[in-house]
mmCIF file of C-alpha atoms and ligand atoms in Angstrom:
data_model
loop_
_atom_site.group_PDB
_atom_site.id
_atom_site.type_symbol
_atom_site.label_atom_id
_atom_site.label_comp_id
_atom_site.label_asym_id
_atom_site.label_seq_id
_atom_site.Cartn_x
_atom_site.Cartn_y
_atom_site.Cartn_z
ATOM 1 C CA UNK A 7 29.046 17.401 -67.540
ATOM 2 C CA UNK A 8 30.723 20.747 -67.662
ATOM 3 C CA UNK A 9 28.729 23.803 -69.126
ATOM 4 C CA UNK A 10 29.557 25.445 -71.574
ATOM 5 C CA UNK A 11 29.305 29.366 -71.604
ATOM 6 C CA UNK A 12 27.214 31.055 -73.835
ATOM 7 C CA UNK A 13 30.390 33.602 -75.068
ATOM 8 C CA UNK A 14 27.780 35.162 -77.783
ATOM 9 C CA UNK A 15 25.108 36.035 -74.606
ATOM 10 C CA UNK A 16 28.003 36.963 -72.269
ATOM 11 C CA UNK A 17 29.940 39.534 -74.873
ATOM 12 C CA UNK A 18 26.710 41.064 -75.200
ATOM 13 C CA UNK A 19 25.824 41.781 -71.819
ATOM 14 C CA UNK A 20 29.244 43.040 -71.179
ATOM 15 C CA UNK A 21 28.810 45.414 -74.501
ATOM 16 C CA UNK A 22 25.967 47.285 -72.994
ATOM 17 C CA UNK A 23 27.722 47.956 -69.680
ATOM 18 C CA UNK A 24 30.697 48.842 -71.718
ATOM 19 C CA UNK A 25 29.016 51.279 -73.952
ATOM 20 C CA UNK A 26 26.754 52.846 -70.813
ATOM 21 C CA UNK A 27 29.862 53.756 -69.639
ATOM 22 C CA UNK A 28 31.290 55.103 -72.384
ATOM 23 C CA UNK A 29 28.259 57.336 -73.390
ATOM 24 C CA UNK A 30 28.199 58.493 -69.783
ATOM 25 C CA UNK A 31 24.331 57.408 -70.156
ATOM 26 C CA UNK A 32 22.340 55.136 -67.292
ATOM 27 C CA UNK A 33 19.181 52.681 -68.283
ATOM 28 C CA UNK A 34 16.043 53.523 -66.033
ATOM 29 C CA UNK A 35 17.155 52.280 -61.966
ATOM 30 C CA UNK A 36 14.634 49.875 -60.543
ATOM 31 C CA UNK A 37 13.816 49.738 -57.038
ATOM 32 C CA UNK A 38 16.426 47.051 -56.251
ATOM 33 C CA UNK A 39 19.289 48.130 -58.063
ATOM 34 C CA UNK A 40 22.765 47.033 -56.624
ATOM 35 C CA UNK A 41 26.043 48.320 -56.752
ATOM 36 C CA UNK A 42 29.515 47.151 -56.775
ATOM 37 C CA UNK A 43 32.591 49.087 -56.308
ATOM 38 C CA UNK A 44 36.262 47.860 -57.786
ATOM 39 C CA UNK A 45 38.961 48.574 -56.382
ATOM 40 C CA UNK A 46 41.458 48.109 -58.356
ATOM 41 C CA UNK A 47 45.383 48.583 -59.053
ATOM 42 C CA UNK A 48 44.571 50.595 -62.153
ATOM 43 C CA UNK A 49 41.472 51.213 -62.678
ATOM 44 C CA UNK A 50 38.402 52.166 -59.421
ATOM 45 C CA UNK A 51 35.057 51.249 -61.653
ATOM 46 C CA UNK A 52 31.658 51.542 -59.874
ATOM 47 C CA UNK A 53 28.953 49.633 -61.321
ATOM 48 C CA UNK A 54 25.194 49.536 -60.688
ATOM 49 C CA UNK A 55 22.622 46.258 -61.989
ATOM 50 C CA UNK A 56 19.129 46.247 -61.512
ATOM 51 C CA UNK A 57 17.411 43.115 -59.773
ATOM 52 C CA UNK A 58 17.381 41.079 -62.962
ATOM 53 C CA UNK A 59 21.372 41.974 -63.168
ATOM 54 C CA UNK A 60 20.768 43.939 -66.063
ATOM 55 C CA UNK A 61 23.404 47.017 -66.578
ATOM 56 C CA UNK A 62 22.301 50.400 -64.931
ATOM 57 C CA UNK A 63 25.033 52.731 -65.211
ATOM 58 C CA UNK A 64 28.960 52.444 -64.983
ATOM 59 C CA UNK A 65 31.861 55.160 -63.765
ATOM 60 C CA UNK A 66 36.145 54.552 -64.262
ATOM 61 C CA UNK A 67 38.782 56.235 -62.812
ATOM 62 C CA UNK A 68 42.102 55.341 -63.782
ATOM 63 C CA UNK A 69 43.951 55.663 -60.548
ATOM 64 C CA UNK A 70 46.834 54.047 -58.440
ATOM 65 C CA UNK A 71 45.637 54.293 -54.743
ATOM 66 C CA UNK A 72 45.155 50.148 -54.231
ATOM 67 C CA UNK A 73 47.911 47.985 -55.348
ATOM 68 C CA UNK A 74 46.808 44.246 -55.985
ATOM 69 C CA UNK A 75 43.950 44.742 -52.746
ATOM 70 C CA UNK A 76 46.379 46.741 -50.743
ATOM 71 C CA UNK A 77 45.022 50.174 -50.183
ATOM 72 C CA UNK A 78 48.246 52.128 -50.516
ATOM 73 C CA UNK A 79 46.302 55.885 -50.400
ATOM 74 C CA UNK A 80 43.355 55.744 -48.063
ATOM 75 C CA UNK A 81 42.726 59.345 -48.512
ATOM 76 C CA UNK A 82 43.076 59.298 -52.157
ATOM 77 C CA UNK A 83 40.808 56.045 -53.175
ATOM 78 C CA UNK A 84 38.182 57.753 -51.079
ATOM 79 C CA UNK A 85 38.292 60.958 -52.897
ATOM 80 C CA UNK A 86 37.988 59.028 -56.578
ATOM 81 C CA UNK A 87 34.948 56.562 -54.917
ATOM 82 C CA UNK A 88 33.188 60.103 -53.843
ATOM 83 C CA UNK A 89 33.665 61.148 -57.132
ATOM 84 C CA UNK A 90 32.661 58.240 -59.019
ATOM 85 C CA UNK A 91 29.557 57.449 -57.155
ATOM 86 C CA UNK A 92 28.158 61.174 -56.913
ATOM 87 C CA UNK A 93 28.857 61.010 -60.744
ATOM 88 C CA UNK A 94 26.485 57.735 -60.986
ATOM 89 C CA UNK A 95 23.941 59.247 -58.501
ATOM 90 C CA UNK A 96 23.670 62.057 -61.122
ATOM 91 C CA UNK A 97 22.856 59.743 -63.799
ATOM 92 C CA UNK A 98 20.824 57.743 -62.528
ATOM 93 C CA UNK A 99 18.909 60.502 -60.118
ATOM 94 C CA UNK A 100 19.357 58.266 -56.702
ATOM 95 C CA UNK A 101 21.853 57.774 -53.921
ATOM 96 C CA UNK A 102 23.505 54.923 -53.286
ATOM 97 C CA UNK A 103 23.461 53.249 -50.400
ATOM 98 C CA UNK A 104 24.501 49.986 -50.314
ATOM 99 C CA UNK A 105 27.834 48.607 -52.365
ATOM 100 C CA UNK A 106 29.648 45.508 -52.429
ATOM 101 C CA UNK A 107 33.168 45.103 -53.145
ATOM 102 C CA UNK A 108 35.981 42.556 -53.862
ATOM 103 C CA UNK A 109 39.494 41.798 -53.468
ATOM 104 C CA UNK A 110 42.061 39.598 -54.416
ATOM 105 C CA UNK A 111 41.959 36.211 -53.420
ATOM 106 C CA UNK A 112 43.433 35.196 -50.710
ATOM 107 C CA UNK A 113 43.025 39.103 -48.934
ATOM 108 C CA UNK A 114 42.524 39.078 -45.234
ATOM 109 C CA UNK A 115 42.305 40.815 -41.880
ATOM 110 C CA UNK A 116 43.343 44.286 -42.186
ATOM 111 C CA UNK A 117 43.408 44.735 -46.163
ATOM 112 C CA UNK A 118 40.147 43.300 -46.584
ATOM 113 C CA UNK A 119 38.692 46.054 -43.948
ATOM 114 C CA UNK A 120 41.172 48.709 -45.320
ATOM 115 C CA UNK A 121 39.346 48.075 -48.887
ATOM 116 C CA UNK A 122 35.353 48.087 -46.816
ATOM 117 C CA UNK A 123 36.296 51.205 -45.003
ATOM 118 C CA UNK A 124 36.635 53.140 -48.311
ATOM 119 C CA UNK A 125 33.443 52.301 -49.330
ATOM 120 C CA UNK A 126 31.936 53.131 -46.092
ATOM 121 C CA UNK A 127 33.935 56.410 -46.107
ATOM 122 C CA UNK A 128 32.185 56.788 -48.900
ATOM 123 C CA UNK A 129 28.657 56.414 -47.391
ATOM 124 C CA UNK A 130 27.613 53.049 -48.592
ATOM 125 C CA UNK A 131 26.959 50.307 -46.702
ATOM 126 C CA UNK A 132 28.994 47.228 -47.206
ATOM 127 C CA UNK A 133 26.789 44.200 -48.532
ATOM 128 C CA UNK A 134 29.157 41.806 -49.284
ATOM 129 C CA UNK A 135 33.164 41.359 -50.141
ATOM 130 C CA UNK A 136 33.530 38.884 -52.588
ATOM 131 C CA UNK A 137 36.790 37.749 -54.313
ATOM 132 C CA UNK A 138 37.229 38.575 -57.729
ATOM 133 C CA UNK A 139 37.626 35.150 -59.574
ATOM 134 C CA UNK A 140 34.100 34.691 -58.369
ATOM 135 C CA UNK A 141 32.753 37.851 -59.417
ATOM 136 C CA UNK A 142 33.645 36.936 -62.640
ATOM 137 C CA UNK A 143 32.405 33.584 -62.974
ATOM 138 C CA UNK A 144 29.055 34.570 -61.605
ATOM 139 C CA UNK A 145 29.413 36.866 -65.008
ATOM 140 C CA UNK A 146 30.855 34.352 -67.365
ATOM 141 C CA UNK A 147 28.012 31.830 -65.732
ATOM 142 C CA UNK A 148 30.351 28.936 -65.147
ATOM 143 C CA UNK A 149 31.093 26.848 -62.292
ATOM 144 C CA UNK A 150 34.139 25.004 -63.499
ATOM 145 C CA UNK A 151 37.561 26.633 -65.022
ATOM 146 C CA UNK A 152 40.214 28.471 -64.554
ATOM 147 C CA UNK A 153 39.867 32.495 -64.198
ATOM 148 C CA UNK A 154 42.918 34.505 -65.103
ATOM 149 C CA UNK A 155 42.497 37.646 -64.495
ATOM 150 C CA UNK A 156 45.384 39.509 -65.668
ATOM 151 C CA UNK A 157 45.168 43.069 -64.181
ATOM 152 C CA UNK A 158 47.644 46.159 -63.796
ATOM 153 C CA UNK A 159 50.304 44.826 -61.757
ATOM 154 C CA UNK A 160 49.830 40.871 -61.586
ATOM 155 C CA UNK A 161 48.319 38.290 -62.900
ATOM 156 C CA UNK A 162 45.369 35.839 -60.542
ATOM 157 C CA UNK A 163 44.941 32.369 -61.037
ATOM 158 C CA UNK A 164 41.613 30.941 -59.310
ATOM 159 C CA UNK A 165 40.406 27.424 -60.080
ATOM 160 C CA UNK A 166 37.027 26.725 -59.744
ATOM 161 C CA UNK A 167 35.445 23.766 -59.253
ATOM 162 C CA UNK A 168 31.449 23.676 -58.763
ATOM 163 C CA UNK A 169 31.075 26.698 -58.231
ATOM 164 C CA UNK A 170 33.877 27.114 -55.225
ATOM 165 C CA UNK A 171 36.912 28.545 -55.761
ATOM 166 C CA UNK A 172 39.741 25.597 -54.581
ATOM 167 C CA UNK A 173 43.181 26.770 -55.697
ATOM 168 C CA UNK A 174 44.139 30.243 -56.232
ATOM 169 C CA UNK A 175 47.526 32.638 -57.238
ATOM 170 C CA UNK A 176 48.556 35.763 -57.765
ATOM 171 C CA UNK A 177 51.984 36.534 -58.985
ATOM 172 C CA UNK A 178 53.774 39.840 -60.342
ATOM 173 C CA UNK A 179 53.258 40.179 -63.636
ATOM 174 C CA UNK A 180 50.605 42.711 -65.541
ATOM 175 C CA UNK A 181 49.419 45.373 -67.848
ATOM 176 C CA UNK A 182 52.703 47.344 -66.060
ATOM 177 C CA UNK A 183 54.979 45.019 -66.997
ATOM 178 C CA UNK A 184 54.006 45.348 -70.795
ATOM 179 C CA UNK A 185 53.963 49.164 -70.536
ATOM 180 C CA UNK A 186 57.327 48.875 -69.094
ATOM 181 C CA UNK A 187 58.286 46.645 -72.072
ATOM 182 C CA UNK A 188 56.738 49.001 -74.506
ATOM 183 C CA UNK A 189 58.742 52.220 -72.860
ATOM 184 C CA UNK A 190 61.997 50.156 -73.309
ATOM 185 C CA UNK A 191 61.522 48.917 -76.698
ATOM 186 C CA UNK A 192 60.056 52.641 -77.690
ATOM 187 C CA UNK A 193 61.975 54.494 -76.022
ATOM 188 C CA UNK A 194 59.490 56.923 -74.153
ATOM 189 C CA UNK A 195 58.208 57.432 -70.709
ATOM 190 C CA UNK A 196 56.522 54.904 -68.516
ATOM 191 C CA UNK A 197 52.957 57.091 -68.955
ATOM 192 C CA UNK A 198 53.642 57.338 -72.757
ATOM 193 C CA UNK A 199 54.336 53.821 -72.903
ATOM 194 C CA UNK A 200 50.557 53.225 -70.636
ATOM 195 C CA UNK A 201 49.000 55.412 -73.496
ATOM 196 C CA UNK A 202 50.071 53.935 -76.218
ATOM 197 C CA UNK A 203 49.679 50.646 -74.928
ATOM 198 C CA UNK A 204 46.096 51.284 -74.876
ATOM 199 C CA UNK A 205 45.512 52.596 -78.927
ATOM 200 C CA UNK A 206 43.434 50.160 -80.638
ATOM 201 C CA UNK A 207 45.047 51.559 -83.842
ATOM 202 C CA UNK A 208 48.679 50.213 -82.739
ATOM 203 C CA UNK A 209 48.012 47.361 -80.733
ATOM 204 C CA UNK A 210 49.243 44.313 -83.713
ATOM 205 C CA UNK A 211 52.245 46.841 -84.087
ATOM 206 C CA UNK A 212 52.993 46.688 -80.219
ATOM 207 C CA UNK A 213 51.738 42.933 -80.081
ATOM 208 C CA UNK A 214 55.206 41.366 -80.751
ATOM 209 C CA UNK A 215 57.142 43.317 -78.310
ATOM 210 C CA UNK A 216 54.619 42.599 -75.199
ATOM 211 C CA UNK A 217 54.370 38.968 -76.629
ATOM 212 C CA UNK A 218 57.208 37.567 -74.164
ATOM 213 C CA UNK A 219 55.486 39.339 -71.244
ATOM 214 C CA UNK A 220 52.549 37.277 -72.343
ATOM 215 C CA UNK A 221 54.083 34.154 -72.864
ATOM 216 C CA UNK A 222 55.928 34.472 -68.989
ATOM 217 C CA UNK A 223 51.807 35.609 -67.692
ATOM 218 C CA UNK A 224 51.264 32.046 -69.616
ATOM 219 C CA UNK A 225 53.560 30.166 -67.836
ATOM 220 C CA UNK A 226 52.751 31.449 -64.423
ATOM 221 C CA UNK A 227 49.344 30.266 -65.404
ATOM 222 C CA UNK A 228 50.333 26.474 -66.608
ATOM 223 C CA UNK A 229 52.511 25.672 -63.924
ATOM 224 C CA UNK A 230 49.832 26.179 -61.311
ATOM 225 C CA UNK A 231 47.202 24.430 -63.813
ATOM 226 C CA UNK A 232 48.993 21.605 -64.149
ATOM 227 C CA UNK A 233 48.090 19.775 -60.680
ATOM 228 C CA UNK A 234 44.017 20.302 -61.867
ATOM 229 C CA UNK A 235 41.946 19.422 -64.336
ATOM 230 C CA UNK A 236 41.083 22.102 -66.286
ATOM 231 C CA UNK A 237 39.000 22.090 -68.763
ATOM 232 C CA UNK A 238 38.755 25.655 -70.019
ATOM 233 C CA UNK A 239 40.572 29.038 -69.042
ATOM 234 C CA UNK A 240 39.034 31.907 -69.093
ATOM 235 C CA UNK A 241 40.762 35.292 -69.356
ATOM 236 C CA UNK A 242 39.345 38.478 -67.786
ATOM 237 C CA UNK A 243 40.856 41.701 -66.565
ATOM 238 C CA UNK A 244 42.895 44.984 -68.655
ATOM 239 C CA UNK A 245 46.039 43.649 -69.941
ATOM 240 C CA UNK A 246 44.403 40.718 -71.634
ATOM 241 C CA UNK A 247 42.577 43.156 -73.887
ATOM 242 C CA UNK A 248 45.487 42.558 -76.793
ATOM 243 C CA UNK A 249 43.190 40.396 -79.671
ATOM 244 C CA UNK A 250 45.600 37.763 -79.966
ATOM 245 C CA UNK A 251 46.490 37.303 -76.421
ATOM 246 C CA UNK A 252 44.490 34.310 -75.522
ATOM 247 C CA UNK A 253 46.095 32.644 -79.109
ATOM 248 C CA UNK A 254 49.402 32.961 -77.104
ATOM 249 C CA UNK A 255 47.722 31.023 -74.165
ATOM 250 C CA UNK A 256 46.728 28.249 -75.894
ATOM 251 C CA UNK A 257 49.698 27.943 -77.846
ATOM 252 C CA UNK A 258 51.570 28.008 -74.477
ATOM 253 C CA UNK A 259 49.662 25.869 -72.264
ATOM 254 C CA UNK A 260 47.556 23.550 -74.681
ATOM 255 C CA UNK A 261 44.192 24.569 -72.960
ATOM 256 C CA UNK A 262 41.115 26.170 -74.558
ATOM 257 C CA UNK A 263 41.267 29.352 -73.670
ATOM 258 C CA UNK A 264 38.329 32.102 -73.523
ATOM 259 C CA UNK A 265 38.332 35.905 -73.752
ATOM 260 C CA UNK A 266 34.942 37.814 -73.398
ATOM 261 C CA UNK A 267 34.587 40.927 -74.656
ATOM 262 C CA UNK A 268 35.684 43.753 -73.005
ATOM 263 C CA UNK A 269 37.426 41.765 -69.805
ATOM 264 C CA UNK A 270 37.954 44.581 -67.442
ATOM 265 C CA UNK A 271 34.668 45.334 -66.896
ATOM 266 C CA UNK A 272 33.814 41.382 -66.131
ATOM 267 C CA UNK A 273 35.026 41.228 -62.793
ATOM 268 C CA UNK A 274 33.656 45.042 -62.105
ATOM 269 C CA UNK A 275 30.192 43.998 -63.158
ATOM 270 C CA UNK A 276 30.230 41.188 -61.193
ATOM 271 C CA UNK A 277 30.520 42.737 -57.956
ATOM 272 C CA UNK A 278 27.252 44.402 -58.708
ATOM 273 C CA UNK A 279 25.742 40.874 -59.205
ATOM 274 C CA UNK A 280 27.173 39.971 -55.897
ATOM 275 C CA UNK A 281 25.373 42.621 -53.528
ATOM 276 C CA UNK A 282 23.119 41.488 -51.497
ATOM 277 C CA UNK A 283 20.883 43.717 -49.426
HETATM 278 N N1 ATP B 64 42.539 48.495 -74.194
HETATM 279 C C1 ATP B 64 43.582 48.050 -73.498
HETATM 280 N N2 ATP B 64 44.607 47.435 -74.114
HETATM 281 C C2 ATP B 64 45.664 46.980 -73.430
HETATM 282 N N3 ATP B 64 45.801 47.098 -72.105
HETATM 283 C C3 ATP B 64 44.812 47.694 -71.441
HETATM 284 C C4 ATP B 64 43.657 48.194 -72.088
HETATM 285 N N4 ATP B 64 42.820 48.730 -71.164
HETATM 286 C C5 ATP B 64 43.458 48.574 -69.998
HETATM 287 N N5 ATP B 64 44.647 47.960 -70.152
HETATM 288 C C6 ATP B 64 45.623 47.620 -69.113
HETATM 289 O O1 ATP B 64 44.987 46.810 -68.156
HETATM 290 C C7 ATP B 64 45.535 47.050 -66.878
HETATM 291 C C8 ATP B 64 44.407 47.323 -65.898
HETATM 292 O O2 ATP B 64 43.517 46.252 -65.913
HETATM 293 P P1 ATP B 64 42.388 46.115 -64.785
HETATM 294 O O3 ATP B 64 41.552 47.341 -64.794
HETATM 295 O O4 ATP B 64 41.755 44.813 -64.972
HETATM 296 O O5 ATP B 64 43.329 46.105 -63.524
HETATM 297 P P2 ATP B 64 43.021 46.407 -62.024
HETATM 298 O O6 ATP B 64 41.828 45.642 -61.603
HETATM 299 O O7 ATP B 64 42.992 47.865 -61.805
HETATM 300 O O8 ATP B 64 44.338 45.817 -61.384
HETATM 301 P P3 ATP B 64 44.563 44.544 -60.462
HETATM 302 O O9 ATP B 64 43.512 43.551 -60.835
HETATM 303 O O10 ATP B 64 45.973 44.126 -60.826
HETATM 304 O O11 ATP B 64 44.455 45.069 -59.077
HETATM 305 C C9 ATP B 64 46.476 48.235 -67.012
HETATM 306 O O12 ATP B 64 47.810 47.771 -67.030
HETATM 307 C C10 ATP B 64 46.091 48.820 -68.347
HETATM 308 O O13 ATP B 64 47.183 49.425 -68.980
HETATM 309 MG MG1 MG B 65 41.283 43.816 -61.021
#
């Protein structure tokens, strides 16, 4: 029997992460609060739970120091973690100590301590380095399905089954790809294009000219579905924040296909669920 998420429970969780963060406001820290630390090719998020996982407090920093779980400026994805977590430890009134992280599937050797060292730069003790598609299911709750997690510059297939992750991907194509779409079609610059991208207001507007970069993040997803059974995708990370994107990947690949709300803090929060001290 495969469970079935409860999307209603999950979207509201994620909601009260998403709005701590956006009223720069933190919930009372417990004793055993944990803390997870994302570094990722857009966006470095910091996120702190309390033992129950319940949402402490939250910091982003759009930045472009790791690309896909290569750290590409040491120097500077220290700087923006420093800054991040002393922002947190202001909210919440106590240092951290202790941080997991994650990476892409598949990371190892020297990227996967190139992406620990920054947090220890940073003065936190490494608990644990988990991959991202597992982050997030430990979020959505599920043990079976696919995780896409379409991020800045590709998109990450990981099938799980039982819990275990058993087949995973990661090919070139993300949020950049649209914004380069969107610069093209609009004829502006590359950090215009990222802006307006992002503007709830214009987003069905923009829909039809990122749809193809959709439809080939689609693709990339059924052919490596095909050799499993999957039962249900589910879609996490940035670039899938468009409201009819998952429409275009069930229309492409046949498969139900879920979107929680606000999937770029899913895989973020889920690091924090994933430290264990
Ligand atoms: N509201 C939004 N609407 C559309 N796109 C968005 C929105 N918010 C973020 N994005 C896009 O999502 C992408 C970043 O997503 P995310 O934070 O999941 O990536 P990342 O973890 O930094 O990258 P990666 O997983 O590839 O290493 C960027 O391309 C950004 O433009
Ligand atoms: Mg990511």
């Amino acid at each position: 029997m495969l469970m079935s998420i409860n999307l209603e429970k999950v979207n509201n969780y994620i909601t009260s992460f998403a709005r701590l963060i956006d009223e720069r406001r933190a919930n009372l820290v417990t004793e055993n609060f944990k803390v997870g630390v994302d570094l990722g090719t857009a966006n470095i998020i910091i996120s702190v739970v309390d033992e129950q996982g319940n949402p402490v407090a939250g910091a982003t920093y759009p930045a472009s120091v790791v690309k896909d779980g290569l750290v590409v400026d040491y120097v500077g994805a220290v700087q923006i973690v420093k800054q991040l977590k002393e922002q947190v430890e202001e909210m919440i009134g106590v240092r951290l100590t202790h941080a997991a992280t994650a990476v892409p599937p598949g990371t190892i050797g020297g990227n996967m301590k190139a992406i620990a060292n920054v947090v220890e730069a940073c003065e936190m003790e490494v608990t644990n380095v988990i991959d991202e598609p597992t982050a997030a299911a430990s979020v959505l709750g599920i043990t079976d399905g696919a995780v896409v997690d379409v991020g800045g510059g590709t998109t990450g297939i990981s099938i799980i089954k039982k819990g275990k992750v058993i087949f995973t991907a990661d090919e070139p194509t993300g949020g950049t790809h649209m914004s380069l779409v969107v610069a093209g079609h609009y004829r502006i610059s590359l950090t215009e294009a990222e802006q307006l991208k992002k503007e709830r207001t214009k987003q069905n507007e923009i829909f039809p000219v990122i749809k193809p970069v959709v439809e080939k993040m689609a693709a990339i997803v059924n052919r490596h579905v095909q050799d499993y059974d999957v039962e249900k995708i589910y879609v996490v990370g940035g670039a899938s924040c468009f409201d009819d994107f998952e429409k275009v990947f069930f229309k492409e690949i046949g498969i139900e296909t879920i979107k929680p709300a606000h999937p770029l803090l899913i895989t973020p929060l889920g690091i924090a669920l994933n430290s264990w001290r």
